[in-house]
Structures are given as structure tokens and as C-alpha cells.
PDB file of C-alpha atoms in Angstrom:
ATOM      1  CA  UNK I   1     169.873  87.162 145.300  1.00  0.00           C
ATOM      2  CA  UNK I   2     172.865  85.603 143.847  1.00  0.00           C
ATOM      3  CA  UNK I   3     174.457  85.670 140.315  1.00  0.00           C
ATOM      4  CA  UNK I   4     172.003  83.594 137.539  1.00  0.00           C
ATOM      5  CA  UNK I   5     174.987  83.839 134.871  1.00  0.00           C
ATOM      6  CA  UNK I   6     178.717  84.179 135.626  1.00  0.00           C
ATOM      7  CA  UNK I   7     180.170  85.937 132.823  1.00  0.00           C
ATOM      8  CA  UNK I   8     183.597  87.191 133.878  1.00  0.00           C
ATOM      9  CA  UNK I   9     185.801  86.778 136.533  1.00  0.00           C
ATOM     10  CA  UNK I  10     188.887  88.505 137.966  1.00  0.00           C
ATOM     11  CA  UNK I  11     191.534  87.063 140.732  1.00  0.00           C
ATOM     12  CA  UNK I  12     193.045  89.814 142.552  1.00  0.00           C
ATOM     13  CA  UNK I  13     196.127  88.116 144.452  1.00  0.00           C
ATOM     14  CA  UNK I  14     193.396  86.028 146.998  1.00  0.00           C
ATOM     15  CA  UNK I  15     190.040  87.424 146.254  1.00  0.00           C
ATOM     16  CA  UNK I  16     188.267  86.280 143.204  1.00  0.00           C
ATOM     17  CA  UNK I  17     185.061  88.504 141.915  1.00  0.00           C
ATOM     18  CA  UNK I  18     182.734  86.984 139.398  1.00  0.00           C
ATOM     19  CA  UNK I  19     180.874  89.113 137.231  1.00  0.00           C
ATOM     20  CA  UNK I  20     177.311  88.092 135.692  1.00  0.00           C
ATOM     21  CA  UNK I  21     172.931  88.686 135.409  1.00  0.00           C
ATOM     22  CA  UNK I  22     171.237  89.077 138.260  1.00  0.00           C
ATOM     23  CA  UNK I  23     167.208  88.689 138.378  1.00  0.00           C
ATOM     24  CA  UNK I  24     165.664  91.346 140.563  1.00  0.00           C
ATOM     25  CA  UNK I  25     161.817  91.026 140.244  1.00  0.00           C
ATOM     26  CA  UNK I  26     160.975  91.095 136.404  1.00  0.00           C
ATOM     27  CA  UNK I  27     164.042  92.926 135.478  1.00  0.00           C
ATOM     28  CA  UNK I  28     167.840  91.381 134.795  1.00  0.00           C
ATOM     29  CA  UNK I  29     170.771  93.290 135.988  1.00  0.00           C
ATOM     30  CA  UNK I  30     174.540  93.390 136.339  1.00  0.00           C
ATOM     31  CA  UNK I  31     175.531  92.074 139.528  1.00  0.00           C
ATOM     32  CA  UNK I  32     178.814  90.752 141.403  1.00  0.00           C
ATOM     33  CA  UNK I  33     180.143  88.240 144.159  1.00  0.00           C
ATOM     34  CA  UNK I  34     183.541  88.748 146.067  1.00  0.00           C
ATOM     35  CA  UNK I  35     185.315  85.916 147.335  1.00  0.00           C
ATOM     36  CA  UNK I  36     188.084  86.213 149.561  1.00  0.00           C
ATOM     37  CA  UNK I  37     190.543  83.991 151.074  1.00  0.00           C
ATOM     38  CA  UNK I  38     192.477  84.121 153.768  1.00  0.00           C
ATOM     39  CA  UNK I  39     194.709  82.052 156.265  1.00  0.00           C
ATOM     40  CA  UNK I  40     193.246  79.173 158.338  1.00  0.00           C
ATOM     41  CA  UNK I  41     190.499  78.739 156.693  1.00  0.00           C
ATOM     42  CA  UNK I  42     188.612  81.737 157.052  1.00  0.00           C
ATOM     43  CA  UNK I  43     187.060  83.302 154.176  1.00  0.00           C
ATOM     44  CA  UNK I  44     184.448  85.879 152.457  1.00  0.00           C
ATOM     45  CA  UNK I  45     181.966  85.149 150.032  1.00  0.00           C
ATOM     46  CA  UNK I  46     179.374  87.901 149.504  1.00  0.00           C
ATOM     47  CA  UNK I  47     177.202  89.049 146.764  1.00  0.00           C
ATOM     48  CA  UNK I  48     177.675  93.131 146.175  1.00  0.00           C
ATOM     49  CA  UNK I  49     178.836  93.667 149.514  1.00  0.00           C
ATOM     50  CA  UNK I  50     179.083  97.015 148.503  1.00  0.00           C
ATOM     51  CA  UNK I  51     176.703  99.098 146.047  1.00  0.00           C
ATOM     52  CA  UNK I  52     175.721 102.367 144.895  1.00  0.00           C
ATOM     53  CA  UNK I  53     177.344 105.058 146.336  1.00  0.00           C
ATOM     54  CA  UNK I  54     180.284 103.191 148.370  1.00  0.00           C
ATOM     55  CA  UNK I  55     180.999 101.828 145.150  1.00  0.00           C
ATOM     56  CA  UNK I  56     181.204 104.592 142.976  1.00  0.00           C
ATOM     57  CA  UNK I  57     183.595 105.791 145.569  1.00  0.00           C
ATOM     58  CA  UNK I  58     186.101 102.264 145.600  1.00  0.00           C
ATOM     59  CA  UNK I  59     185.808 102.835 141.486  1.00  0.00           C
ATOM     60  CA  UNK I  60     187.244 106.255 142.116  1.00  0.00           C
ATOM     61  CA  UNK I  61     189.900 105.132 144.775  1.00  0.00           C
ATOM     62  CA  UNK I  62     190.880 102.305 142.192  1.00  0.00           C
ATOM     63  CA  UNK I  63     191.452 104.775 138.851  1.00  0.00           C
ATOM     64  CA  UNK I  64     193.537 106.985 140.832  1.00  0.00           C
ATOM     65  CA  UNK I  65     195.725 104.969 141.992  1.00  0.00           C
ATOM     66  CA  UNK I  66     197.745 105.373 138.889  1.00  0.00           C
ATOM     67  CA  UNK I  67     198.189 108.555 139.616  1.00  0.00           C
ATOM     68  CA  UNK I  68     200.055 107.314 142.928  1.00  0.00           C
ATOM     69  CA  UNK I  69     202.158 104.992 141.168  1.00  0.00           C
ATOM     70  CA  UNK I  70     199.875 102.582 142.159  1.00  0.00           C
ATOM     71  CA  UNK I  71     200.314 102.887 145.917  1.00  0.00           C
ATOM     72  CA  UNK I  72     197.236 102.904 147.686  1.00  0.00           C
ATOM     73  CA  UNK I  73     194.356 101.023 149.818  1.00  0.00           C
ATOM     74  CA  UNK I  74     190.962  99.845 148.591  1.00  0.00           C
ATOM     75  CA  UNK I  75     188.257  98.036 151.141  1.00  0.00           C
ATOM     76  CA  UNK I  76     185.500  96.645 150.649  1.00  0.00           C
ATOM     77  CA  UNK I  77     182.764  96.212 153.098  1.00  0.00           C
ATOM     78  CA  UNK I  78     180.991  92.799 153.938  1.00  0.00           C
ATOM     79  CA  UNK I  79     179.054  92.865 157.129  1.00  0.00           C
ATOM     80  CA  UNK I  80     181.244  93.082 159.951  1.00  0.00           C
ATOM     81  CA  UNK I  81     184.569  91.967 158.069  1.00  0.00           C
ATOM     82  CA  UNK I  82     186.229  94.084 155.696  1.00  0.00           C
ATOM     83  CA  UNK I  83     188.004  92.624 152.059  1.00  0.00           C
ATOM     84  CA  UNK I  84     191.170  95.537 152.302  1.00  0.00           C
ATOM     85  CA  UNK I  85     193.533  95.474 148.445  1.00  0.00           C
ATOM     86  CA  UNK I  86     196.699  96.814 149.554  1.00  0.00           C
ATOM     87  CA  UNK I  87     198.765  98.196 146.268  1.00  0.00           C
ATOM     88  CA  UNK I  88     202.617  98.594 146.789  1.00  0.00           C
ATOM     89  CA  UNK I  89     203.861 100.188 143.247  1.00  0.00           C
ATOM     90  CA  UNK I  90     204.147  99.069 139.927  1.00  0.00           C
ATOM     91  CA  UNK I  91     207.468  97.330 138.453  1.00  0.00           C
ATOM     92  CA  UNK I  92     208.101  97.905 134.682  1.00  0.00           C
ATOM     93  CA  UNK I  93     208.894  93.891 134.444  1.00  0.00           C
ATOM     94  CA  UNK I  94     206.389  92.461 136.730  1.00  0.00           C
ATOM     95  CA  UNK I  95     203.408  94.774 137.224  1.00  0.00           C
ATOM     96  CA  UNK I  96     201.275  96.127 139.842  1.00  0.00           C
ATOM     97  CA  UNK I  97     201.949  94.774 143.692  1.00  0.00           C
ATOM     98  CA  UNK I  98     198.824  93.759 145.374  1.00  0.00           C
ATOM     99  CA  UNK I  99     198.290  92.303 148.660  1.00  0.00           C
ATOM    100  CA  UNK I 100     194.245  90.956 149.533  1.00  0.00           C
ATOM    101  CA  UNK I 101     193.639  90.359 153.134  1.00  0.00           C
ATOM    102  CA  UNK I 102     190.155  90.145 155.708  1.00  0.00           C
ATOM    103  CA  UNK I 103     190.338  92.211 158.632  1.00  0.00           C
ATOM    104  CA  UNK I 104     187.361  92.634 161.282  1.00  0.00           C
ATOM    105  CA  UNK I 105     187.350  93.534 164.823  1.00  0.00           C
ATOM    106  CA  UNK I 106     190.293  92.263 166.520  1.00  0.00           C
ATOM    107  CA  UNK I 107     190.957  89.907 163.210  1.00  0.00           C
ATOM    108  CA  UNK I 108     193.094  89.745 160.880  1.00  0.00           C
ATOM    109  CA  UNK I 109     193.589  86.976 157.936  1.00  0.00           C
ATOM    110  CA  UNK I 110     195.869  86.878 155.412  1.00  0.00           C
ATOM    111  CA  UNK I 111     197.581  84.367 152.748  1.00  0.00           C
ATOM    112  CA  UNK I 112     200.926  84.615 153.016  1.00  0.00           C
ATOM    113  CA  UNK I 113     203.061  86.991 150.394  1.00  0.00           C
ATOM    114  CA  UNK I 114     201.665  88.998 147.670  1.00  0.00           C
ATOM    115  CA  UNK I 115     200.799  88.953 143.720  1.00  0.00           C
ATOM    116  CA  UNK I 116     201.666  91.017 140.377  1.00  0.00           C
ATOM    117  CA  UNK I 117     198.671  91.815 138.563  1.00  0.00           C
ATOM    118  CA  UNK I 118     198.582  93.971 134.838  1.00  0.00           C
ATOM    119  CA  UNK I 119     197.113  97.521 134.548  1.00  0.00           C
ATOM    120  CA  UNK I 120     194.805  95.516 132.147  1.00  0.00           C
ATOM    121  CA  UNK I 121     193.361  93.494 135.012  1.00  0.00           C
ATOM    122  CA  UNK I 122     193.114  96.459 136.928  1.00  0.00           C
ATOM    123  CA  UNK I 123     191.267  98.183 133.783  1.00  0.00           C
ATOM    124  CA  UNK I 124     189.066  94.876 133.324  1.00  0.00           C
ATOM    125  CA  UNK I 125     188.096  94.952 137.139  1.00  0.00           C
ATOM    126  CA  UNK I 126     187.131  98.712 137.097  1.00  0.00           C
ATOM    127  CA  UNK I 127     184.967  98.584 134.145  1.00  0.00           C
ATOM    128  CA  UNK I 128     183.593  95.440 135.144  1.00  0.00           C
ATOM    129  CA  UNK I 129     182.730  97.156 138.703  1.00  0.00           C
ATOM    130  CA  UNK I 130     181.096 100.496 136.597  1.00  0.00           C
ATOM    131  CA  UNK I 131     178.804  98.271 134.897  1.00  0.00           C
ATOM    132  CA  UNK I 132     177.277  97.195 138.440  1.00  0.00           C
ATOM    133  CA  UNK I 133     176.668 100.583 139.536  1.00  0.00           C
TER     134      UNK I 133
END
């Protein structure tokens, strides 16, 4: 299955998920694809690598990091490799610290440095992510 229509998307420092319809059978539903770059080359590009109940848990992990000052660690499983948000804080004047990077067994892959994202991404990504439960 893949995405029919794209109608959002949200960049998370080096990983990019794109919101939209999926067709299963006869029905239309909400779906999304993660994309994930890291260094050399390597990179992730899976459609709802995670669902259900794994993601109803990442949902949870991602609305309380607030209450952590936004410190915290998200993954998200594709296959053997793993898409892992690292949050470092928020800053009053820049915004929420977030490092993307792929890890698997005995790999890591990373872009170098990090990104400032708004609590209003962060908002967008979660509901976004609840309607695909």
C-alpha cells in the first residue's frame, strides 16, 4: 500500500512524514510514510512502519514530553532499522531541540548537528499521527 493523496507533511530535523488517503480494499483511510535521512547515503522510507498499538504508545511518549521540558526519546520501528527523535529541551527564543538519526544492529547514521522545531509542529505531528490510529 502506499499513500494515494499526500495531504500534509511535517520535517522533523532529517525525517520528513507525509500525511494522506490510503485505499485498503473498498474503504479509504488515513495513512502515513516516514522518510529518514541520514549520513552517507543511507536512508528510510517506509509506509506506517509502526501502527496500532506501538503507535498509540509513540503518541503518548510524544505529548509528554512537555511535561519533561521536552527532553526525551521517541523511535520508531522500520524492519530491522530503527528512526530514534532525540529531544534536548526547549529554548524560549528558538524552540524545541531535536536530533533524527537511523540506528540498526551495529549501525548508526546520522546528519550532522541538530534542528529547532515549534510546539506547533510538534502539536501538528501528534494530531496528524492520532488520525492514523
Amino acid at each position: 500500500m502506499s499513500i494515494v493523496s499526500i495531504k500534509s507533511r511535517s520535517k522533523i530535523d532529517q525525517a520528513t512524514f507525509s500525511f494522506g488517503s490510503v485505499e485498503a480494499n473498498t474503504d479509504t483511510i488515513n495513512g502515513y510514510s516516514l522518510y529518514c535521512a541520514g549520513s552517507q547515503s543511507h536512508y528510510i522510507d517506509r509506509f506506517m512502519p509502526i501502527k496500532g498499538d506501538k503507535l498509540q504508545r509513540v503518541i503518548g511518549n510524544l505529548e509528554t514530553l512537555e511535561d519533561t521540558n521536552f527532553v526525551g526519546k521517541v523511535k520508531f520501528k522500520c524492519g530491522f532499522a530503527n528512526v530514534n527523535f532525540k529531544f534536548s529541551g526547549h529554548f524560549p527564543e528558538k524552540g524545541v531541540q531535536v536530533k533524527t538519526y537511523i540506528t540498526g544492529l551495529l549501525f548508526y547514521s546520522s546528519a550532522v548537528g541538530h534542528s529547532y522545531i515549534s510546539k506547533e509542529q510538534l502539536e501538528v505531528l501528534i494530531a496528524h499521527l492520532k488520525d492514523c490510529v
